[in-house]
XYZ file of C-alpha atoms in Angstrom:
591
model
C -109.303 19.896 -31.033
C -109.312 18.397 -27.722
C -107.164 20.384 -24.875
C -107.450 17.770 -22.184
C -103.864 17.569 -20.196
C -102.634 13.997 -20.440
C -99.303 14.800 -18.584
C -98.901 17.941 -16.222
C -96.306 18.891 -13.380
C -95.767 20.218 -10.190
C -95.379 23.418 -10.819
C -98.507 23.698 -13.566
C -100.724 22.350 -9.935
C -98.915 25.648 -8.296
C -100.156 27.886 -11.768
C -103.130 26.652 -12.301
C -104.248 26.504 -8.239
C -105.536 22.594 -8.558
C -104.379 19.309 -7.949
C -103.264 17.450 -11.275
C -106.199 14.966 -11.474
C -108.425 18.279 -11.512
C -106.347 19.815 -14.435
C -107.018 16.675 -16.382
C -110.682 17.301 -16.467
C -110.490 20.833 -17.633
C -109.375 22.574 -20.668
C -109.299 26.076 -21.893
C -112.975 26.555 -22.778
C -113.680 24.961 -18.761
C -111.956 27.137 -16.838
C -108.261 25.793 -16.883
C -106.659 28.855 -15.961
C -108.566 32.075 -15.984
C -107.779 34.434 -18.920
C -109.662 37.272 -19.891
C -112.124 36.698 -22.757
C -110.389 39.260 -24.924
C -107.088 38.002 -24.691
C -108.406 34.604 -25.202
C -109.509 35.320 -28.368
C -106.305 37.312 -29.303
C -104.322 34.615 -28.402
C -106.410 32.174 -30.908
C -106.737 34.438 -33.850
C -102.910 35.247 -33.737
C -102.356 31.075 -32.955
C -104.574 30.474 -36.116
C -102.288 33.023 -38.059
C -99.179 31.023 -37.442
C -100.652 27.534 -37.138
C -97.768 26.210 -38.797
C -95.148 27.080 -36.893
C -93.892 24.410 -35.229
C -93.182 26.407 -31.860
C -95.724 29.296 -30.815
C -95.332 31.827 -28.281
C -97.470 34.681 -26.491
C -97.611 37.119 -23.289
C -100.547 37.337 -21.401
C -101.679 38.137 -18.134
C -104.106 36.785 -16.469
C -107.201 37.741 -14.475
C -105.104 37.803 -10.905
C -102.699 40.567 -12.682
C -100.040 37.538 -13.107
C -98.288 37.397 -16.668
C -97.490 34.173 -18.828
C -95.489 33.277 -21.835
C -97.693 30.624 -23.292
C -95.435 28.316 -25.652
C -96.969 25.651 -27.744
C -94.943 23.112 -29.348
C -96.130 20.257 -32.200
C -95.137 17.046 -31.321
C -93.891 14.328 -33.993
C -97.122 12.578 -33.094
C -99.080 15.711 -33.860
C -99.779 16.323 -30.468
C -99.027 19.484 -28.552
C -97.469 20.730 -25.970
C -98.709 23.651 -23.873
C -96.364 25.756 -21.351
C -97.114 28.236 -19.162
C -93.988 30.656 -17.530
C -94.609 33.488 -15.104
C -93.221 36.063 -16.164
C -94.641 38.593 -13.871
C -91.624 39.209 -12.154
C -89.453 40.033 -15.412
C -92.967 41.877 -16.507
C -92.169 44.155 -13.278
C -88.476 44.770 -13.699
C -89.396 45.969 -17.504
C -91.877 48.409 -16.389
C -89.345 49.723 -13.482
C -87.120 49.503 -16.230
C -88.666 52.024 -18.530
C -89.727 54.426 -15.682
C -85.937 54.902 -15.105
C -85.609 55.045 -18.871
C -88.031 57.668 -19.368
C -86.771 59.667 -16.343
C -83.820 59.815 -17.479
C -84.724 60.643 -20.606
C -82.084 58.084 -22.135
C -81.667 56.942 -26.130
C -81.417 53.109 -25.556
C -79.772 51.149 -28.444
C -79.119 47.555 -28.750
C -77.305 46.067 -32.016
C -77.223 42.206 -32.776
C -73.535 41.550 -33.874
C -74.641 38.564 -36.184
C -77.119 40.265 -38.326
C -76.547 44.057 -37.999
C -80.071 44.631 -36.868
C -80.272 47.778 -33.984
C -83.336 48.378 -31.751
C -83.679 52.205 -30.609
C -86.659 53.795 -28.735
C -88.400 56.506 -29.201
C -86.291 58.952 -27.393
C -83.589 58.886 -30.337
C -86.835 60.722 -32.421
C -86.454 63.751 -29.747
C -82.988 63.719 -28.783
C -82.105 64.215 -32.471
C -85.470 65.147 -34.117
C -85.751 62.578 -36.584
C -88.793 60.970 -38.343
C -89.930 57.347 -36.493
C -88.927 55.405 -39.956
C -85.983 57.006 -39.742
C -85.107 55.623 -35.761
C -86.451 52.315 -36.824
C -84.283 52.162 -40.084
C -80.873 53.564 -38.430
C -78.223 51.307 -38.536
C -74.218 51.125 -37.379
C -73.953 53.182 -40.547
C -76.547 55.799 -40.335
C -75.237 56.348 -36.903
C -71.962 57.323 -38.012
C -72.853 59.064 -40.111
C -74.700 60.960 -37.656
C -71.213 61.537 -35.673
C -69.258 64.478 -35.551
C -66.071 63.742 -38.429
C -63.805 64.394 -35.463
C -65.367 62.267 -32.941
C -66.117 59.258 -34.878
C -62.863 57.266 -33.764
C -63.141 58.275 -30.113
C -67.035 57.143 -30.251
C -66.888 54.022 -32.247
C -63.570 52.824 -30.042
C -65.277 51.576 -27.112
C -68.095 49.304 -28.972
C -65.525 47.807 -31.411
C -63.202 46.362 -28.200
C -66.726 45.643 -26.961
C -67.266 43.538 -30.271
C -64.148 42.061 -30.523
C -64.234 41.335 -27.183
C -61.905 43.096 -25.535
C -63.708 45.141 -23.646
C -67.105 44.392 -21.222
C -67.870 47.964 -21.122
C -67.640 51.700 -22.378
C -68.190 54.923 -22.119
C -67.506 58.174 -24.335
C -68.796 61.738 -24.768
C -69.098 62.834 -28.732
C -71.548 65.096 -30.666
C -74.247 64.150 -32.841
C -76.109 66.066 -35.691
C -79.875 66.951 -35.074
C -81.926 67.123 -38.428
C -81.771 71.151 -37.859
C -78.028 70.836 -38.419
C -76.584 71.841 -35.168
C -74.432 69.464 -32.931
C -75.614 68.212 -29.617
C -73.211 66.838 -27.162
C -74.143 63.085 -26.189
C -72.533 60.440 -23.295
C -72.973 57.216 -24.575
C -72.684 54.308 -22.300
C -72.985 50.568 -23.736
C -71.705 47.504 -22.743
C -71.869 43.501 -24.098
C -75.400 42.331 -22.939
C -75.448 38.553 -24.631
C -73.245 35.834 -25.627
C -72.917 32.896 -27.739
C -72.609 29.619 -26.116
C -69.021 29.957 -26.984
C -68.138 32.747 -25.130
C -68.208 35.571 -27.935
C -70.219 38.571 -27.697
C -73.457 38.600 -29.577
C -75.288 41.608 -28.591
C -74.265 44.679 -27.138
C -76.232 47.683 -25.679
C -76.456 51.338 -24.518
C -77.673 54.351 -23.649
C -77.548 58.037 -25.090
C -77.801 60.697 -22.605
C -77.696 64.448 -24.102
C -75.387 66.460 -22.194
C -75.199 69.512 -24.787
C -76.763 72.041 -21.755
C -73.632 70.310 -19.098
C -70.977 70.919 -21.936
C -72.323 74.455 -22.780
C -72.372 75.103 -18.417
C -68.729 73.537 -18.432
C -67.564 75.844 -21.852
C -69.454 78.943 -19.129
C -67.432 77.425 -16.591
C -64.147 77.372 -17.865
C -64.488 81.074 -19.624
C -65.111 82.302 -16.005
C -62.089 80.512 -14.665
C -59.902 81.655 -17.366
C -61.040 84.680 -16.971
C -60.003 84.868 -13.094
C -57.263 83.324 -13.911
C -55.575 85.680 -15.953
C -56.861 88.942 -14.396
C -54.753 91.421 -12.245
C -56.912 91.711 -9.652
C -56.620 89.240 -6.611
C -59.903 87.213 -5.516
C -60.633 84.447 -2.840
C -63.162 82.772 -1.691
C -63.754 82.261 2.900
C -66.344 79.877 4.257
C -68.350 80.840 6.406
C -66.061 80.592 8.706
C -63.619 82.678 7.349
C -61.473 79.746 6.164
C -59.594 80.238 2.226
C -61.674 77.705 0.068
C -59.584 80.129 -2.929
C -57.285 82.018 -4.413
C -56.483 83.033 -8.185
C -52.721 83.157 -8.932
C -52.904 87.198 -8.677
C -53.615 86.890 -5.426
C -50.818 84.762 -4.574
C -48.593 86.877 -6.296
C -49.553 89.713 -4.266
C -49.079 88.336 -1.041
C -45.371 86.643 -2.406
C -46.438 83.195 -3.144
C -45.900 80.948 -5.853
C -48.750 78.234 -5.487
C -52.302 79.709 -5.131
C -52.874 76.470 -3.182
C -50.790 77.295 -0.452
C -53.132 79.752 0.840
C -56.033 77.048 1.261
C -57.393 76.262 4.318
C -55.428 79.234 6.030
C -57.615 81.749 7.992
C -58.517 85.623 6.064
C -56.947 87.086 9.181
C -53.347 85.264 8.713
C -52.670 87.843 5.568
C -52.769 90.776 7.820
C -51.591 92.087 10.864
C -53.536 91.396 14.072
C -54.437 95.431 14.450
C -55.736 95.424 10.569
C -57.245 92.297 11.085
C -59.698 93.109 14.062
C -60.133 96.572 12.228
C -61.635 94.851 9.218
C -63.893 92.685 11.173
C -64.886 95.755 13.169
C -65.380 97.820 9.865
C -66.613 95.558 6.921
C -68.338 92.503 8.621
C -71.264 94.635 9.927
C -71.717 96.104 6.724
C -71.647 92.495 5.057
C -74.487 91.505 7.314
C -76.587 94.417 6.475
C -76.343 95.458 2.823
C -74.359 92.193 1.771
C -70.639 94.283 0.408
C -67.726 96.313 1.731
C -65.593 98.489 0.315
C -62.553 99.622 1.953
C -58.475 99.788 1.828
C -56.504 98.121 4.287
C -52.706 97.233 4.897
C -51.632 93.374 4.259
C -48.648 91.427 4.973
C -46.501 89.396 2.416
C -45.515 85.721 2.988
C -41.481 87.662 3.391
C -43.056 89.778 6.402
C -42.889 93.047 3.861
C -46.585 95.424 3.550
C -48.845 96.518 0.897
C -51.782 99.173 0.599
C -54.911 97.391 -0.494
C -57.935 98.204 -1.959
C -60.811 95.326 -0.998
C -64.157 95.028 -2.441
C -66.180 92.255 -0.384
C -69.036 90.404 -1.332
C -71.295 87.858 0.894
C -73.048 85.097 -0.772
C -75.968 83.159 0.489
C -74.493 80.222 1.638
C -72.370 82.563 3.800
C -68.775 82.464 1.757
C -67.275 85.664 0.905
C -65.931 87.058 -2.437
C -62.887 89.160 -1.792
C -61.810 91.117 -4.501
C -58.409 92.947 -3.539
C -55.984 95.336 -5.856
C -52.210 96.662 -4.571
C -52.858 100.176 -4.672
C -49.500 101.209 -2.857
C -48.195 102.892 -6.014
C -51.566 104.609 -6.643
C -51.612 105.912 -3.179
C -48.121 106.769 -3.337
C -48.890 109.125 -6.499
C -51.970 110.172 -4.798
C -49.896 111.678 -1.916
C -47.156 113.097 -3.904
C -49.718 115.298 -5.445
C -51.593 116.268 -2.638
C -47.773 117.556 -1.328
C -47.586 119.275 -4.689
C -50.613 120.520 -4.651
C -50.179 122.092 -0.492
C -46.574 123.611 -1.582
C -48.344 125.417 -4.955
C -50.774 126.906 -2.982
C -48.563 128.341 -0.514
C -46.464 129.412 -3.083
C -49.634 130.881 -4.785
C -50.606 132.624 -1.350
C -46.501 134.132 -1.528
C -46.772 134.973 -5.074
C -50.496 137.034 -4.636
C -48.808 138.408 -1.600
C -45.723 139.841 -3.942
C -48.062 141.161 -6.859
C -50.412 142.861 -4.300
C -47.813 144.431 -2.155
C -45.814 145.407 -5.553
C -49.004 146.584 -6.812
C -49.970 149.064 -2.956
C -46.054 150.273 -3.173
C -47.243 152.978 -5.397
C -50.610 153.910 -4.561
C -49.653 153.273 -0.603
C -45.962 155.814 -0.807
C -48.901 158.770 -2.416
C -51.176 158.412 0.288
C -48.568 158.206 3.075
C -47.154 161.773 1.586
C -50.100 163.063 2.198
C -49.768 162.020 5.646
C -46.730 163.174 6.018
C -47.668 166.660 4.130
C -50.992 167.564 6.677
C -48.930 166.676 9.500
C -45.791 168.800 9.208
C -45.093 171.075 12.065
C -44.341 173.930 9.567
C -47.922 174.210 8.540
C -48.911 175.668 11.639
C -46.246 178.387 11.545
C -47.802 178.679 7.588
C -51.257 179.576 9.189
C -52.719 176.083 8.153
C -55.830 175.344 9.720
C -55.277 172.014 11.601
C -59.009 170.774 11.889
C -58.844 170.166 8.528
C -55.703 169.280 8.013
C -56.625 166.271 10.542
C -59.682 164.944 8.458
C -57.514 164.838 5.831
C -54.910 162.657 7.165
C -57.945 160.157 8.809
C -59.611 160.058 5.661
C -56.490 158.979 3.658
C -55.469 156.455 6.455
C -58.772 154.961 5.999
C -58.268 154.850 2.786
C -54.848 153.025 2.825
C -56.420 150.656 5.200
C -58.830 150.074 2.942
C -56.619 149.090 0.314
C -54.887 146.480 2.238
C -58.269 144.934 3.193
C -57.494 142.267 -0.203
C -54.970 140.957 1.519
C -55.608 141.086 5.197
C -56.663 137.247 5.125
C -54.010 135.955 3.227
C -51.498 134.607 5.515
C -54.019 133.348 7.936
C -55.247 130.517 6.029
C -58.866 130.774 7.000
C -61.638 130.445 4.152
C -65.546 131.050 4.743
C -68.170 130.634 2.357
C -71.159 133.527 2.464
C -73.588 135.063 0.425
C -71.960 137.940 -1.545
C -72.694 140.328 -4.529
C -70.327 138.888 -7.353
C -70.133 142.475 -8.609
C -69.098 143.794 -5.386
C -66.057 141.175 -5.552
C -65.222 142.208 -9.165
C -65.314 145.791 -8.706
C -62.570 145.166 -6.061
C -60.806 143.299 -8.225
C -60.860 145.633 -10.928
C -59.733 148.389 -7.774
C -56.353 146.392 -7.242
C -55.734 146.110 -11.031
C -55.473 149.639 -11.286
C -52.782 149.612 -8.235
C -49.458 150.527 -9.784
C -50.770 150.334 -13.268
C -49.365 152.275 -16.180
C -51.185 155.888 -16.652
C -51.772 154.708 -20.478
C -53.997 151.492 -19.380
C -57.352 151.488 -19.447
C -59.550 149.036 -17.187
C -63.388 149.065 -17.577
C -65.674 147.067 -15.847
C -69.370 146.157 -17.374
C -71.816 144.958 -14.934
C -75.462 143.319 -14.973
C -78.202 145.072 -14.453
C -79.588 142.800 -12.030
C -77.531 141.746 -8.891
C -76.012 138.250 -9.361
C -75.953 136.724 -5.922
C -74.303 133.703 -4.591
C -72.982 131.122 -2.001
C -68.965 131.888 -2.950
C -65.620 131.717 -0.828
C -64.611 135.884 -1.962
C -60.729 134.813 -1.502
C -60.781 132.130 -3.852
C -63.303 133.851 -6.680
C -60.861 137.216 -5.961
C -57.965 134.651 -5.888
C -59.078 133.467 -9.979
C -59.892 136.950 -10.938
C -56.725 138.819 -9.481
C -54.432 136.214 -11.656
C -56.548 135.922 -14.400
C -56.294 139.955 -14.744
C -52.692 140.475 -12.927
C -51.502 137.774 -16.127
C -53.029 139.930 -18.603
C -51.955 143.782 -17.312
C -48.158 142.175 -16.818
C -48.461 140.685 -20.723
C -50.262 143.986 -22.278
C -46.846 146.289 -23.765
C -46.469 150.203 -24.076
C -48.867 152.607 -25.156
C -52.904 152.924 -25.234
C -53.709 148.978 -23.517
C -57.144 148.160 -22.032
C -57.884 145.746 -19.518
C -62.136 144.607 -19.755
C -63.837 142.812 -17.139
C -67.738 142.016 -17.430
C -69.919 140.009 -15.038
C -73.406 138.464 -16.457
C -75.780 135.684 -15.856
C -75.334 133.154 -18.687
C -76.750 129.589 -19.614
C -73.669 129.641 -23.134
C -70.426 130.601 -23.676
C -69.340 131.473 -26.942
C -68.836 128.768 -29.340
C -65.402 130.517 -30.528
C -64.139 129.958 -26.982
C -62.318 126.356 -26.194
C -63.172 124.852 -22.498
C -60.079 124.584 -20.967
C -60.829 123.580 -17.171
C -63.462 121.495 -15.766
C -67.400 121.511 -16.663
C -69.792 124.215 -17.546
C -71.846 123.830 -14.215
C -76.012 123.404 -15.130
C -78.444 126.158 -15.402
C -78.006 129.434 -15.218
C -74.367 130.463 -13.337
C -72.012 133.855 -13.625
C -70.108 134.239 -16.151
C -66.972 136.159 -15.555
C -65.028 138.268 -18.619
C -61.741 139.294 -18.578
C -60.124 140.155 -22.020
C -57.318 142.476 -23.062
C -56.162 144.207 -25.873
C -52.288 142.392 -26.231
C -50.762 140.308 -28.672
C -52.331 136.944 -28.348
C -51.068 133.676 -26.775
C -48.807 131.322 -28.877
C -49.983 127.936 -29.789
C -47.238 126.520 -27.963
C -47.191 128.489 -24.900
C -51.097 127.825 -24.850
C -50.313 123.953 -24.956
C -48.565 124.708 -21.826
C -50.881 127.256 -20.160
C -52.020 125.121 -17.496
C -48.896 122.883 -17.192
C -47.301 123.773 -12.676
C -43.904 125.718 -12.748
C -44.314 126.952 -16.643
C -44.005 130.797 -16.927
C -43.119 133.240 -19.382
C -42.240 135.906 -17.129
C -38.494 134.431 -16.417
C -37.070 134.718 -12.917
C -40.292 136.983 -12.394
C -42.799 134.045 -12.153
C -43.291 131.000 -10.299
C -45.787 129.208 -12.724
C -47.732 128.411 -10.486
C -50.835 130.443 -10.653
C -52.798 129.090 -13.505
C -52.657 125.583 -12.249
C -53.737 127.204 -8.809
C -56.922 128.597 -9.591
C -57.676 125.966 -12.565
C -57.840 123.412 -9.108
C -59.919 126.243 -7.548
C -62.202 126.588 -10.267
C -62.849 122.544 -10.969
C -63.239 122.309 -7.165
C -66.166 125.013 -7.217
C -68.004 123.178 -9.952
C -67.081 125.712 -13.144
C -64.981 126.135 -16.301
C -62.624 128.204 -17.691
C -62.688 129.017 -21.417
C -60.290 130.637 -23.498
C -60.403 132.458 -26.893
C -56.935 134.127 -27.991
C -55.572 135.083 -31.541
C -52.662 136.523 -32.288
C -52.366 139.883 -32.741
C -55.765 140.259 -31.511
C -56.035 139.545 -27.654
C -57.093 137.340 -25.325
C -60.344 136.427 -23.395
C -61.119 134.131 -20.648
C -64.028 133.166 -19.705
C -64.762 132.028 -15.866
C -67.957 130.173 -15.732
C -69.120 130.236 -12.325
C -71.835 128.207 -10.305
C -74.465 130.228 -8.500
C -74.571 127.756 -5.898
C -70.964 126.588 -3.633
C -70.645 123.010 -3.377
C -72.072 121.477 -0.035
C -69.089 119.366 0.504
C -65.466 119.812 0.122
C -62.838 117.490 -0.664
C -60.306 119.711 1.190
C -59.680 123.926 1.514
C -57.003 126.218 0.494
C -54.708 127.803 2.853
C-alpha cells in the first residue's frame, strides 16, 4: 500500500517539522514522523485487526515525548485519509488529573444517560472492598442497592435534577455498604459533564470521597459538646490573651446571664472584682506557666452586681488558651462554716461539761482531804499534847496530794494542747485514778496493762479527754450493787470481729488498743443508732450530748477508730484503736 501524501496542510508542515513538498516524498517506512519501532508495529497489528472499519483511531507518542491521535478514514475512492492531533497537552492535564485523583483518594464515576453504561476506577474496589468484576459490572442499580434504605432519596436527588436537567451540579453525604457489612459514610459530588447537540444532558459525573473517620470525629464532637452543654459545672475558654473565646450555658447562668454568647470577647478579669482579679493573676498565672493548672477559690461578680464563692480549676493548653472550669460553692462553704461554728461551741461545751464531771467527781475525795487539814491543824491539839512536827507532814503531804488531784484539770480552761512522747499506761492509770473520784464504794475499777511499755507521740488531754468520757459514760450508766468498771491497754494489729467500727479507720500496723467495758445493762438498738448523733443524751437535764461526738472528731482527727460491742443485759465494750504515731499535720486544735 503506498503512503505517499498527495494533499497535506499547514499545520501537518508544523507536526511533521518539514516543508510540504518534503512530506510528499516520505512515508511511514521513510521517516515521516518519528515513532518508536514498537509502537509502530502496535499500531499496524491493531490497524490490521480492524481493517474494516471505516474510521480508525490510536494514541501514540512519539520519539520527542509528544502524543498523537492518529485517525484514518476510507475514502469512497478507497483512498485514505491519515490525521495526526497533538494531544500532548490533554495527555498532561489527564496525568495531573489522576495525581489529584489518587491523592485524594476519590471514587470517580461517570454514567452515560443514553445507554446506562457507568465507568468507575479502581478506588470504588478499596473504598468499599469489592471484587474488580464487580466495580466494572456496577450499574445505577447495583449502586443503590449499595445505599443505605434511608439515604437512598437524599442521594439519588441531586443526579436525577442533574438528569432531567434541572440541576448543573450536586452534592450529598449518604452511607454505603462495604462487602464486610458495615456502613461507611461517603460525600458524593457529581455534576453534568456532556451534552447533546440539543442542549440535554448526556453524561454526568462524580466523585466519592469517604468521610466515615470526619462523621465518626463530628459524632466525638458533638458527644463532647452535649456533654458540656448539659453539665453543672461552668467552663470557658481565654486566648491567650485572656479574651472569652467560650462559655457553656452553666456558666452564664452563674454569673446571671441568659445568652452564653454575651460573655464573648469580654476580658476573664470583667467577672470579678479588680482586688480578686489582680489576686488571681498574682496566684494562679505563675502556677499555669510552671506546672500548666491552678486550683483555687475565688469571689466573682454577677452581671446584677451581686457575689458568689467559686471554686476554679484552670488548665493551659499549648496554643496558650485556658480551660476554666468553675463551680458556685457559696452554699458548700456556707455549710462548711456552720459546722466549723458547731463544731468550736461543742468543744467548749465539752471543755465545761469535763470541767463539771471532774469537779463533781474531786467534791468528795477533795472535802476528806481538806478535813484532814483542818483536823492536824486545830489549835486544840496542842493543848491535847499532839506532837506538831508530825502533825505538819501530815497536812503537806495531803495538800500535795489534793494538788495532785487537780493536776487533770489544770490545763483545761487554758486552751493550750502539746503533743510529746508519753507512756500510754501512765495516761490510763490516771484515768482510771479520776474514775474512782466520787465513785460508789460497791464499784469496782481494774485496770490490765501490757507488759511492755507502749510509747507514743500523743496530745495526753485529748487521749485523757476520750478515755475520761468513754469511762465517766459507763460509771454514770452502771446501777446499784456489785458494778465493775475494766480498762486494759495492749498493742494490737485486730480488733475483735464481734465488735462493729463505729468511728473512723483502724490506723496500719501495729497501734494501742484501748479497753473500756462495764458490767451494765447494754445499749438499746435505738439509742445506739443515735450514739454518735451532737445534743442526744440519755441522762436528761444532766447531759449536754455532746461528748461522744467530741471525742469521735478527736479520735478520726488522730488517725484511729472506735469500736463498739454491747448486748443487752450483758454490757458494753469500746474499743479505742489508737495510732502509735500523732499525725504530722493538723487540720486545726481543740481548745
Amino acid at each position: 500500500m503506498d503512503y505517499a501524501r498527495l494533499h497535506g496542510s499547514a499545520k501537518g508542515e508544523v507536526i511533521a517539522g518539514m516543508r510540504f513538498e518534503e512530506i510528499l516524498r516520505r512515508d511511514l517506512r521513510n521517516g515521516l514522523i518519528d515513532i518508536p519501532e514498537e509502537q509502530h508495529e502496535q499500531w499496524l497489528r491493531n490497524r490490521l485487526v480492524q481493517r474494516e472499519r471505516q474510521v480508525f483511531e490510536e494514541e501514540m507518542r512519539f520519539s520527542d515525548g509528544r502524543w498523537f491521535r492518529v485517525t484514518v478514514r476510507s475514502t469512497v475512492s478507497g483512498s485514505r485519509v491519515h490525521m495526526l492531533v497533538d494531544i500532548t497537552d490533554l495527555k498532561t492535564t489527564q496525568v495531573a488529573l489522576q495525581e489529584v485523583i489518587s491523592g485524594a483518594q476519590a471514587a470517580t464515576w461517570t454514567v452515560n444517560l443514553a445507554t446506562g453504561e457507568s465507568d468507575l476506577n479502581d478506588r470504588w474496589i478499596e473504598m468499599l472492598g469489592l471484587d474488580r468484576q464487580a466495580v466494572i459490572s456496577l450499574d445505577c442499580e447495583g449502586w443503590r442497592a449499595l445505599v443505605h434504605p434511608e439515604d437512598v432519596d437524599a442521594a439519588e436527588a441531586g443526579f436525577l435534577q442533574c438528569a432531567d436537567g434541572t440541576a448543573a451540579a450536586f452534592e450529598v453525604e449518604y452511607r454505603l455498604r462495604h462487602r464486610l457489612g458495615h456502613w461507611i459514610w461517603v460525600l458524593g459530588r457529581g455534576g453534568v459533564s456532556d451534552h447533546h447537540a440539543n442542549g440535554r444532558p448526556a453524561r454526568i459525573s462524580g466523585v466519592l470521597l469517604d468521610i466515615s473517620r470526619q462523621k465518626q470525629l463530628e459524632a466525638e464532637l458533638a458527644m463532647q459538646s452535649a456533654a458540656i452543654t448539659a453539665t453543672e459545672e461552668g467552663i470557658t475558654i481565654t486566648d491567650d490573651a485572656g479574651t472569652i473565646l467560650y462559655t457553656n450555658p452553666a456558666h452564664a447562668v452563674m454569673f446571671g446571664h441568659d445568652d452564653p454568647k454575651s460573655l464573648t470577647g469580654q476580658p476573664w478579669h470583667s467577672l470579678y472584682s479588680p482586688q480578686v482579679a489582680a489576686g488571681l493573676a498574682a496566684e494562679a498565672f505563675p502556677a499555669l506557666r510552671d506546672q500548666g493548672l491552678w486550683t483555687g477559690q475565688a469571689v466573682a461578680l454577677r452581671a446584677d452586681g451581686g457575689t458568689f464563692e467559686q471554686e476554679l480549676s484552670l488548665t493551659e493548653m499549648l496554643d496558650g488558651k485556658i480551660i476554666c472550669i468553675n463551680r458556685d460553692v457559696t452554699a458548700r462553704n456556707a455549710i462548711v462554716r456552720e459546722r466549723l461554728q458547731i463544731r468550736d461551741q461543742i468543744e467548749l461545751a465539752q471543755r465545761q461539761e469535763i470541767i463539771n464531771l471532774l469537779a463533781a467527781g474531786l467534791t468528795h475525795d477533795l472535802t476528806n482531804l481538806l478535813m484532814i487539814i483542818l483536823h492536824f491543824s486545830d489549835p486544840s491539839l496542842e493543848k491535847a499534847g499532839a506532837r506538831l512536827p508530825q502533825a505538819l507532814k501530815n497536812i503537806h503531804a495531803t495538800a500535795g496530794r489534793a494538788v495532785s488531784l487537780l493536776k487533770p484539770i489544770r490545763s483545761l480552761g487554758t486552751g493550750q494542747r502539746e503533743t510529746k512522747e508519753a507512756d500510754l499506761a501512765d495516761l490510763l492509770d490516771e484515768a482510771a485514778d479520776i474514775l474512782k473520784l466520787g465513785a460508789s464504794h460497791t464499784l469496782k475499777i481494774t485496770v490490765d496493762l501490757s507488759d511492755e511499755p507502749i510509747i507514743a507521740q500523743v496530745d495526753p488531754l485529748q487521749l485523757m479527754q476520750v478515755l475520761l468520757n468513754l469511762g465517766l459514760n459507763g460509771r454514770d450508766a452502771l446501777g446499784d450493787g456489785e458494778q465493775e468498771i475494766a480498762l486494759s491497754l495492749s498493742r494490737r494489729d485486730t480488733i475483735p470481729k464481734t465488735a462493729d467500727i463505729e468511728v473512723g479507720e483502724i490506723p496500719e500496723g501495729p497501734y494501742a488498743l484501748f479497753k473500756i467495758s462495764d458490767t451494765g445493762t447494754g445499749i438499746t438498738p435505738e439509742v445506739r443508732d443515735r450514739l454518735w448523733e451532737p445534743h442526744f443524751t440519755t441522762k436528761g437535764h444532766m447531759g449536754t450530748g455532746l461528748g461522744l461526738p467530741v471525742i469521735a472528731e478527736i479520735v478520726r482527727e488522730t488517725g484511729g477508730a472506735i469500736a463498739l460491742e454491747t448486748a443487752l443485759g450483758d454490757g458494753t465494750t469500746f474499743y479505742v484503736a489508737w495510732p502509735l504515731t500523732y499525725p504530722a499535720v493538723q487540720e486545726r486544735k481543740y481548745g
